[in-house]
Short mmCIF file of C-alpha atoms and ligand atoms in Angstrom, two decimals:
data_model
loop_
_atom_site.label_atom_id
_atom_site.label_comp_id
_atom_site.label_asym_id
_atom_site.label_seq_id
_atom_site.Cartn_x
_atom_site.Cartn_y
_atom_site.Cartn_z
CA UNK A 1 78.95 112.27 139.71
CA UNK A 2 79.66 114.12 136.53
CA UNK A 3 81.56 116.89 138.28
CA UNK A 4 83.60 114.38 140.25
CA UNK A 5 84.71 112.75 136.99
CA UNK A 6 85.39 116.08 135.46
CA UNK A 7 87.78 116.92 138.26
CA UNK A 8 89.87 113.93 137.28
CA UNK A 9 90.45 115.25 133.78
CA UNK A 10 93.94 116.73 133.69
CA UNK A 11 94.51 120.36 132.76
CA UNK A 12 95.81 121.25 129.31
CA UNK A 13 99.08 122.44 130.82
CA UNK A 14 99.71 119.08 132.54
CA UNK A 15 99.31 117.22 129.28
CA UNK A 16 101.54 119.71 127.48
CA UNK A 17 104.21 119.20 130.14
CA UNK A 18 103.93 115.44 129.83
CA UNK A 19 104.27 115.67 126.04
CA UNK A 20 107.58 117.50 126.39
CA UNK A 21 109.40 118.98 123.41
CA UNK A 22 107.67 118.74 120.08
CA UNK A 23 108.75 119.84 116.62
CA UNK A 24 105.29 121.00 115.52
CA UNK A 25 103.99 124.55 116.08
CA UNK A 26 102.64 124.95 119.61
CA UNK A 27 99.16 126.20 118.59
CA UNK A 28 98.65 122.89 116.76
CA UNK A 29 99.59 120.92 119.87
CA UNK A 30 97.38 123.00 122.17
CA UNK A 31 94.50 122.63 119.74
CA UNK A 32 94.93 118.83 119.59
CA UNK A 33 95.03 118.57 123.39
CA UNK A 34 91.92 120.76 123.78
CA UNK A 35 90.05 118.70 121.22
CA UNK A 36 91.03 115.48 122.96
CA UNK A 37 89.87 116.81 126.34
CA UNK A 38 86.52 117.97 125.04
CA UNK A 39 86.04 114.55 123.46
CA UNK A 40 86.74 112.99 126.85
CA UNK A 41 84.24 115.33 128.53
CA UNK A 42 81.59 114.70 125.89
CA UNK A 43 81.91 110.96 126.46
CA UNK A 44 81.98 111.32 130.24
CA UNK A 45 85.31 109.53 130.44
CA UNK A 46 88.26 110.03 132.72
CA UNK A 47 91.21 108.14 131.26
CA UNK A 48 94.65 108.06 132.83
CA UNK A 49 97.07 110.85 131.95
CA UNK A 50 99.41 108.44 130.11
CA UNK A 51 96.59 107.25 127.87
CA UNK A 52 95.66 110.80 126.97
CA UNK A 53 99.28 111.64 126.24
CA UNK A 54 99.71 108.53 124.07
CA UNK A 55 96.56 109.43 122.17
CA UNK A 56 97.70 113.01 121.55
CA UNK A 57 101.11 111.69 120.42
CA UNK A 58 99.41 109.50 117.82
CA UNK A 59 97.49 112.50 116.50
CA UNK A 60 100.71 114.53 116.40
CA UNK A 61 102.40 111.74 114.44
CA UNK A 62 99.57 111.79 111.91
CA UNK A 63 99.79 115.56 111.64
CA UNK A 64 103.57 115.41 111.17
CA UNK A 65 103.23 112.79 108.44
CA UNK A 66 100.91 115.13 106.53
CA UNK A 67 103.53 117.88 106.34
CA UNK A 68 105.15 118.28 102.91
CA UNK A 69 108.47 116.43 103.17
CA UNK A 70 110.93 114.52 100.99
CA UNK A 71 110.28 110.82 100.41
CA UNK A 72 112.42 108.08 98.87
CA UNK A 73 110.59 106.88 95.75
CA UNK A 74 111.12 103.15 95.30
CA UNK A 75 108.11 102.68 93.03
CA UNK A 76 110.02 102.94 89.76
CA UNK A 77 107.53 105.52 88.53
CA UNK A 78 109.72 108.41 87.42
CA UNK A 79 107.13 111.18 87.03
CA UNK A 80 104.88 110.35 89.95
CA UNK A 81 102.05 112.84 90.47
CA UNK A 82 101.66 111.78 94.11
CA UNK A 83 105.37 112.44 94.70
CA UNK A 84 105.55 115.85 93.04
CA UNK A 85 106.26 114.85 89.42
CA UNK A 86 109.41 116.24 87.78
CA UNK A 87 112.66 116.56 89.75
CA UNK A 88 113.95 120.09 89.44
CA UNK A 89 117.39 120.58 87.94
CA UNK A 90 119.99 121.96 90.35
CA UNK A 91 120.07 125.13 88.21
CA UNK A 92 116.34 125.51 88.80
CA UNK A 93 116.77 124.97 92.54
CA UNK A 94 119.54 127.62 92.57
CA UNK A 95 117.24 130.02 90.73
CA UNK A 96 114.60 129.53 93.44
CA UNK A 97 117.16 130.40 96.08
CA UNK A 98 118.34 133.40 94.16
CA UNK A 99 114.97 134.90 93.25
CA UNK A 100 112.80 133.77 96.16
CA UNK A 101 114.31 135.60 99.11
CA UNK A 102 114.93 138.94 97.39
CA UNK A 103 113.61 141.50 94.96
CA UNK A 104 113.77 140.86 91.23
CA UNK A 105 112.85 142.47 87.94
CA UNK A 106 109.73 140.29 87.72
CA UNK A 107 107.67 143.08 86.14
CA UNK A 108 110.26 145.79 85.77
CA UNK A 109 112.09 146.88 82.63
CA UNK A 110 115.70 147.57 83.58
CA UNK A 111 116.36 149.46 80.33
CA UNK A 112 113.60 152.05 80.72
CA UNK A 113 113.19 151.97 84.48
CA UNK A 114 109.49 151.42 83.97
CA UNK A 115 107.04 148.64 84.42
CA UNK A 116 108.05 145.60 82.35
CA UNK A 117 106.47 142.37 81.16
CA UNK A 118 106.29 139.43 83.53
CA UNK A 119 107.91 136.37 82.02
CA UNK A 120 109.24 138.20 78.95
CA UNK A 121 112.46 136.16 78.77
CA UNK A 122 110.90 132.80 79.52
CA UNK A 123 108.20 133.38 76.91
CA UNK A 124 110.78 134.20 74.25
CA UNK A 125 112.91 131.20 75.26
CA UNK A 126 109.96 128.78 75.14
CA UNK A 127 108.89 130.16 71.75
CA UNK A 128 112.40 129.52 70.44
CA UNK A 129 112.47 126.01 71.88
CA UNK A 130 109.07 125.17 70.36
CA UNK A 131 109.84 126.98 67.09
CA UNK A 132 106.69 128.99 67.70
CA UNK A 133 105.77 132.59 66.91
CA UNK A 134 104.98 133.18 70.58
CA UNK A 135 104.51 131.43 73.90
CA UNK A 136 103.22 132.04 77.39
CA UNK A 137 102.84 130.24 80.69
CA UNK A 138 100.05 129.67 83.19
CA UNK A 139 99.65 127.64 86.36
CA UNK A 140 99.35 124.19 84.83
CA UNK A 141 98.21 122.46 81.67
CA UNK A 142 94.63 122.16 82.92
CA UNK A 143 94.56 125.94 83.37
CA UNK A 144 96.01 126.36 79.88
CA UNK A 145 93.18 124.24 78.47
CA UNK A 146 90.52 126.21 80.34
CA UNK A 147 92.00 129.50 79.17
CA UNK A 148 92.26 128.35 75.55
CA UNK A 149 88.79 126.84 75.41
CA UNK A 150 87.19 129.84 77.10
CA UNK A 151 88.88 132.20 74.70
CA UNK A 152 87.85 130.35 71.55
CA UNK A 153 84.27 129.72 72.71
CA UNK A 154 83.47 133.18 74.09
CA UNK A 155 85.15 135.52 71.64
CA UNK A 156 81.77 136.13 70.02
CA UNK A 157 82.61 135.26 66.50
CA UNK A 158 79.27 134.21 64.98
CA UNK A 159 78.21 132.44 68.17
CA UNK A 160 80.88 129.82 67.91
CA UNK A 161 80.71 127.81 71.11
CA UNK A 162 81.36 124.22 70.05
CA UNK A 163 84.53 122.28 70.62
CA UNK A 164 84.96 119.31 68.31
CA UNK A 165 86.80 116.44 69.95
CA UNK A 166 87.26 112.74 69.25
CA UNK A 167 85.49 110.25 71.54
CA UNK A 168 88.84 108.46 71.79
CA UNK A 169 90.35 111.52 73.45
CA UNK A 170 87.76 112.36 76.10
CA UNK A 171 90.16 111.02 78.67
CA UNK A 172 90.62 111.21 82.39
CA UNK A 173 93.96 112.77 83.16
CA UNK A 174 94.47 112.26 86.86
CA UNK A 175 92.56 111.97 90.12
CA UNK A 176 89.02 112.74 88.97
CA UNK A 177 90.15 115.17 86.29
CA UNK A 178 88.38 114.62 82.99
CA UNK A 179 88.85 116.53 79.75
CA UNK A 180 85.08 116.58 79.13
CA UNK A 181 84.44 118.17 82.54
CA UNK A 182 87.10 120.82 82.02
CA UNK A 183 85.65 121.71 78.65
CA UNK A 184 82.14 121.98 80.05
CA UNK A 185 83.31 123.98 83.04
CA UNK A 186 84.95 126.35 80.56
CA UNK A 187 81.51 126.99 79.04
CA UNK A 188 82.08 125.02 75.85
CA UNK A 189 79.58 122.77 74.16
CA UNK A 190 81.21 119.45 73.34
CA UNK A 191 80.73 118.01 69.92
CA UNK A 192 82.03 114.48 70.20
CA UNK A 193 83.02 112.73 67.02
CA UNK A 194 83.98 109.20 66.03
CA UNK A 195 84.11 106.13 68.22
CA UNK A 196 86.37 105.26 71.13
CA UNK A 197 88.85 103.43 68.91
CA UNK A 198 88.30 105.07 65.53
CA UNK A 199 87.82 108.64 64.44
CA UNK A 200 88.26 109.52 60.76
CA UNK A 201 88.95 112.83 59.11
CA UNK A 202 85.46 112.52 57.63
CA UNK A 203 84.04 112.40 61.20
CA UNK A 204 85.78 115.68 61.97
CA UNK A 205 84.68 117.20 58.66
CA UNK A 206 81.03 116.33 59.25
CA UNK A 207 81.11 117.80 62.77
CA UNK A 208 82.51 121.17 61.70
CA UNK A 209 79.70 123.71 61.34
CA UNK A 210 79.40 127.47 61.64
CA UNK A 211 79.10 126.96 65.43
CA UNK A 212 82.50 125.27 65.64
CA UNK A 213 84.90 127.35 67.69
CA UNK A 214 87.73 124.89 67.82
CA UNK A 215 88.95 121.42 66.98
CA UNK A 216 90.79 120.06 70.00
CA UNK A 217 93.14 117.09 69.84
CA UNK A 218 94.19 115.64 73.15
CA UNK A 219 97.33 113.58 73.06
CA UNK A 220 96.86 110.17 74.63
CA UNK A 221 99.70 110.70 76.97
CA UNK A 222 98.61 108.47 79.83
CA UNK A 223 97.23 105.43 78.03
CA UNK A 224 97.59 103.73 74.71
CA UNK A 225 95.23 101.96 72.38
CA UNK A 226 96.23 99.23 69.99
CA UNK A 227 94.49 96.99 67.50
CA UNK A 228 91.60 98.37 65.42
CA UNK A 229 92.53 101.99 65.98
CA UNK A 230 92.54 105.03 63.76
CA UNK A 231 92.81 108.77 64.14
CA UNK A 232 93.87 111.42 61.65
CA UNK A 233 97.27 113.06 61.99
CA UNK A 234 97.80 116.61 63.23
CA UNK A 235 98.65 117.51 59.63
CA UNK A 236 95.33 116.28 58.33
CA UNK A 237 93.30 117.90 61.09
CA UNK A 238 95.01 121.24 60.67
CA UNK A 239 94.37 121.21 56.92
CA UNK A 240 90.72 120.49 57.63
CA UNK A 241 90.52 123.27 60.22
CA UNK A 242 91.88 125.72 57.65
CA UNK A 243 89.38 124.58 55.04
CA UNK A 244 86.52 124.91 57.54
CA UNK A 245 87.89 128.24 58.76
CA UNK A 246 88.11 127.14 62.36
CA UNK A 247 91.00 126.79 64.82
CA UNK A 248 92.99 123.74 65.80
CA UNK A 249 94.63 123.25 69.19
CA UNK A 250 96.52 120.23 70.46
CA UNK A 251 96.91 119.40 74.15
CA UNK A 252 100.19 117.48 74.31
CA UNK A 253 100.09 116.83 78.05
CA UNK A 254 103.49 115.35 78.71
CA UNK A 255 105.50 117.93 76.79
CA UNK A 256 108.61 116.20 75.51
CA UNK A 257 110.70 118.83 73.77
CA UNK A 258 113.47 116.43 72.87
CA UNK A 259 112.85 113.29 70.80
CA UNK A 260 112.08 110.53 73.28
CA UNK A 261 114.10 108.09 71.11
CA UNK A 262 117.22 109.95 72.20
CA UNK A 263 116.38 108.84 75.75
CA UNK A 264 116.40 105.24 74.62
CA UNK A 265 112.61 105.08 74.65
CA UNK A 266 111.08 103.48 71.58
CA UNK A 267 107.78 105.31 71.85
CA UNK A 268 107.83 108.65 70.02
CA UNK A 269 106.21 111.53 71.82
CA UNK A 270 105.14 114.33 69.44
CA UNK A 271 107.11 117.49 70.26
CA UNK A 272 105.50 120.95 70.37
CA UNK A 273 107.65 122.01 67.40
CA UNK A 274 106.47 119.06 65.29
CA UNK A 275 102.81 119.69 66.04
CA UNK A 276 103.07 123.42 65.36
CA UNK A 277 104.87 122.65 62.13
CA UNK A 278 101.99 120.34 61.22
CA UNK A 279 99.78 123.40 61.41
CA UNK A 280 98.25 123.54 64.91
CA UNK A 281 97.34 127.09 65.94
CA UNK A 282 98.35 126.42 69.54
CA UNK A 283 99.75 123.61 71.65
CA UNK A 284 99.77 123.29 75.41
CA UNK A 285 101.69 120.96 77.73
CA UNK A 286 102.73 120.51 81.36
CA UNK A 287 105.90 122.05 82.76
CA UNK A 288 106.41 119.25 85.28
CA UNK A 289 106.22 116.10 83.21
CA UNK A 290 108.83 115.24 80.55
CA UNK A 291 109.77 118.92 80.28
CA UNK A 292 111.33 118.39 83.72
CA UNK A 293 110.49 121.76 85.26
CA UNK A 294 108.13 123.23 87.86
CA UNK A 295 104.34 122.92 87.72
CA UNK A 296 103.26 125.09 84.80
CA UNK A 297 101.05 125.06 81.74
CA UNK A 298 103.01 126.05 78.68
CA UNK A 299 101.19 127.46 75.64
CA UNK A 300 102.94 128.01 72.31
CA UNK A 301 101.83 128.84 68.80
CA UNK A 302 100.42 131.66 66.68
CA UNK A 303 101.25 135.07 67.99
CA UNK A 304 97.81 136.59 67.57
CA UNK A 305 96.26 133.83 69.67
CA UNK A 306 98.92 133.97 72.40
CA UNK A 307 98.48 137.76 72.59
CA UNK A 308 94.71 137.38 72.79
CA UNK A 309 94.96 134.74 75.54
CA UNK A 310 97.12 137.09 77.59
CA UNK A 311 94.42 139.75 77.37
CA UNK A 312 91.75 137.44 78.80
CA UNK A 313 90.66 138.44 82.33
CA UNK A 314 91.10 134.79 83.31
CA UNK A 315 94.80 134.95 82.42
CA UNK A 316 95.39 137.15 85.46
CA UNK A 317 93.90 134.49 87.69
CA UNK A 318 96.10 131.78 86.21
CA UNK A 319 99.44 133.55 86.06
CA UNK A 320 102.65 132.07 87.47
CA UNK A 321 104.54 133.51 90.41
CA UNK A 322 108.21 134.44 90.52
CA UNK A 323 109.27 131.06 91.91
CA UNK A 324 107.67 129.15 89.07
CA UNK A 325 109.11 131.53 86.48
CA UNK A 326 112.58 131.34 88.03
CA UNK A 327 112.64 127.54 87.95
CA UNK A 328 111.11 127.44 84.49
CA UNK A 329 113.62 129.91 83.09
CA UNK A 330 116.53 127.79 84.34
CA UNK A 331 114.95 124.62 82.89
CA UNK A 332 114.24 126.18 79.48
CA UNK A 333 117.85 127.39 79.30
CA UNK A 334 119.07 123.83 79.91
CA UNK A 335 116.90 122.60 77.03
CA UNK A 336 118.09 125.39 74.74
CA UNK A 337 121.71 124.63 75.61
CA UNK A 338 121.00 120.95 74.89
CA UNK A 339 121.99 119.99 78.39
CA UNK A 340 119.14 117.58 78.87
CA UNK A 341 121.54 115.40 80.89
CA UNK A 342 121.24 118.14 83.53
CA UNK A 343 117.49 117.59 83.73
CA UNK A 344 117.20 114.95 86.44
CA UNK A 345 113.84 113.57 85.31
CA UNK A 346 115.39 112.69 81.96
CA UNK A 347 118.67 111.53 83.54
CA UNK A 348 116.81 109.07 85.79
CA UNK A 349 115.19 107.51 82.72
CA UNK A 350 118.67 106.91 81.33
CA UNK A 351 120.49 105.38 84.33
CA UNK A 352 122.16 102.22 83.02
CA UNK A 353 120.90 98.88 84.24
CA UNK A 354 124.47 97.83 85.12
CA UNK A 355 124.88 100.79 87.46
CA UNK A 356 121.55 99.97 89.13
CA UNK A 357 122.59 96.33 89.52
CA UNK A 358 125.91 97.29 91.10
CA UNK A 359 124.07 99.43 93.65
CA UNK A 360 121.61 96.61 94.33
CA UNK A 361 124.51 94.20 95.03
CA UNK A 362 126.16 96.73 97.37
CA UNK A 363 122.95 97.44 99.26
CA UNK A 364 121.97 93.81 99.69
CA UNK A 365 125.44 92.88 100.94
CA UNK A 366 125.08 95.55 103.62
CA UNK A 367 121.76 94.03 104.71
CA UNK A 368 123.18 90.57 105.49
CA UNK A 369 122.27 89.11 108.87
CA UNK A 370 118.91 90.81 109.15
CA UNK A 371 115.72 88.76 109.59
CA UNK A 372 114.75 88.99 105.95
CA UNK A 373 115.32 87.34 102.62
CA UNK A 374 116.58 89.66 99.91
CA UNK A 375 116.79 88.98 96.19
CA UNK A 376 117.91 91.23 93.35
CA UNK A 377 115.21 91.24 90.72
CA UNK A 378 114.41 92.75 87.37
CA UNK A 379 112.00 95.60 87.35
CA UNK A 380 110.18 97.62 84.81
CA UNK A 381 110.18 101.30 85.60
CA UNK A 382 107.61 103.66 84.11
CA UNK A 383 107.75 107.25 83.00
CA UNK A 384 104.40 107.74 84.78
CA UNK A 385 102.51 110.92 85.54
CA UNK A 386 100.55 110.65 82.34
CA UNK A 387 103.50 110.16 80.04
CA UNK A 388 104.74 107.44 77.70
CA UNK A 389 102.18 104.81 78.74
CA UNK A 390 103.78 102.05 76.67
CA UNK A 391 107.37 102.67 77.63
CA UNK A 392 108.76 100.22 80.15
CA UNK A 393 112.27 101.08 81.14
CA UNK A 394 114.22 98.00 82.28
CA UNK A 395 115.21 98.36 85.90
CA UNK A 396 116.59 96.57 88.94
CA UNK A 397 114.68 95.85 92.13
CA UNK A 398 115.43 94.79 95.66
CA UNK A 399 112.86 92.15 96.56
CA UNK A 400 112.39 91.62 100.24
CA UNK A 401 110.56 88.95 102.20
CA UNK A 402 110.69 89.87 105.91
CA UNK A 403 110.88 86.95 108.34
CA UNK A 404 108.80 88.46 111.11
CA UNK A 405 106.12 90.47 109.38
CA UNK A 406 103.97 90.55 106.30
CA UNK A 407 105.04 92.50 103.20
CA UNK A 408 102.27 95.01 104.00
CA UNK A 409 103.49 95.56 107.56
CA UNK A 410 107.05 95.92 106.32
CA UNK A 411 105.93 98.51 103.75
CA UNK A 412 104.06 100.46 106.44
CA UNK A 413 107.13 100.39 108.65
CA UNK A 414 109.32 101.81 105.87
CA UNK A 415 106.75 104.53 105.21
CA UNK A 416 107.05 105.47 108.87
CA UNK A 417 110.83 105.93 108.69
CA UNK A 418 112.50 109.28 108.29
CA UNK A 419 112.56 110.03 105.42
CA UNK A 420 109.70 107.74 104.41
CA UNK A 421 110.76 105.00 101.96
CA UNK A 422 108.03 103.93 99.57
CA UNK A 423 108.02 100.74 97.52
CA UNK A 424 105.40 98.38 96.20
CA UNK A 425 104.21 94.85 96.80
CA UNK A 426 104.14 92.26 94.03
CA UNK A 427 104.14 88.44 94.16
CA UNK A 428 103.91 88.69 97.96
CA UNK A 429 107.24 90.50 98.13
CA UNK A 430 108.08 94.04 99.09
CA UNK A 431 109.99 95.65 96.22
CA UNK A 432 112.09 98.74 95.79
CA UNK A 433 112.92 99.86 92.25
CA UNK A 434 116.38 101.43 92.23
CA UNK A 435 115.81 103.55 89.12
CA UNK A 436 113.85 106.16 91.07
CA UNK A 437 116.08 106.01 94.16
CA UNK A 438 119.01 108.42 93.87
CA UNK A 439 122.44 106.86 94.57
CA UNK A 440 122.94 109.30 97.46
CA UNK A 441 119.80 107.84 99.07
CA UNK A 442 121.16 104.28 99.25
CA UNK A 443 122.39 104.82 102.83
CA UNK A 444 118.95 106.09 103.85
CA UNK A 445 117.34 103.01 102.35
CA UNK A 446 119.72 100.73 104.26
CA UNK A 447 119.03 102.57 107.53
CA UNK A 448 115.28 102.43 106.94
CA UNK A 449 115.34 98.69 106.27
CA UNK A 450 117.47 98.05 109.39
CA UNK A 451 115.04 100.19 111.36
CA UNK A 452 112.02 98.33 110.02
CA UNK A 453 113.60 95.02 111.08
CA UNK A 454 114.06 96.16 114.67
CA UNK A 455 110.69 97.92 115.10
C1 PLP B 501 98.81 115.74 82.46
C2 PLP B 501 97.91 116.22 81.37
C3 PLP B 501 97.13 117.37 81.54
C4 PLP B 501 97.12 118.14 82.83
O1 PLP B 501 98.30 118.77 83.06
P1 PLP B 501 98.57 119.53 84.46
O2 PLP B 501 99.80 120.28 84.21
O3 PLP B 501 98.66 118.48 85.49
O4 PLP B 501 97.38 120.42 84.70
C5 PLP B 501 96.33 117.77 80.49
N1 PLP B 501 96.29 117.07 79.34
C6 PLP B 501 97.01 115.94 79.15
C7 PLP B 501 96.90 115.22 77.84
C8 PLP B 501 97.85 115.49 80.15
O5 PLP B 501 98.58 114.38 79.97
#
């Protein structure tokens, strides 16, 4: 009985033939077909060839959707961690093309013909931009924090292992990533001070003891508190740290190097230069948030500390590769040349509402006659990605009510288009925020919506 059924199970090659051409690597397809067949055998089934093929096709579709690919971001969240955060400047993309495929002087000194320092230029450029004595770069800001905390808590100065931090700053940064956990994983003992909403200078002063390795201030870059709130300024904390003969580091997270007011955003983001001027020994921030570059953790501040961090064994494990350094170098140069208009993440925040509205009118007129209702609405875009939590940037939305499907089904259908178009659902409508959709993507959006109506 069993063997008779088994004979009906088609061979791998027959299924592969029936699948025809496929854009995914063949070993993946063969593996999926094998797995499907062994499932069928294990369950003692003998389905028709077409059913097996349809099943394998579904699995291939899922696999294809998991490949890294461009998406159209209609969420209005400018720095979206799920969508890859900052948009690289075209200069940075060119640098990737230039450095990636060939050899470079990554660690070679062209003057002496000997081994050189990795990142020498970018470090000097970042130091200049942050008005710091020195700077360096690691993989991301979380890595920068780990490196800094490990250094200050293990350098064996009088058994100093404690990190003093306000209870209002023990925050969660992203998917399951908490400051307290990073600090503990770095081997530090946390000494929490103050209350969630209020921490005074006196709280910090009382917590500082001979065991204190570091006072850490974490910028509330992804949420805000209002009302009965107090925390001392960077100036005050740094004066205290000096008096108590301990170090003071500030994690700035979002890393705005230009005043956010100049972007038309009311909320002021402390810049690295300001915080260093206030007396912090070191600051760290992300390369791919408001800085607008590749994923990186930028550290700037006192030269002796930067030098010491670079000597840590852990530094080697956290160092950036040539692609990251190439893109970062191009981005830092744009900042130094005050060409922040060439940094797309910042440009997107400044698109005028009138321009967005004109595009919305043009798009909706090209969608006439489809089975859907379309309204041009007002949106409120966000900087996102753990930056400027209070800043709502006025925006323009396309609000769609499909005639033949729910908003959820319509959203799923747009996600399945090529490239995927991603919006959000509010008030029972499917919405696309035009601020985060590039003008050159308008045609793609129109095609995707037409496609979703006919699917
Ligand atoms: C985003 C953020 C981090 C983490 O930065 P990554 O570059 O993603 O590692 C750390 N601290 C703060 C305050 C942040 O906002």
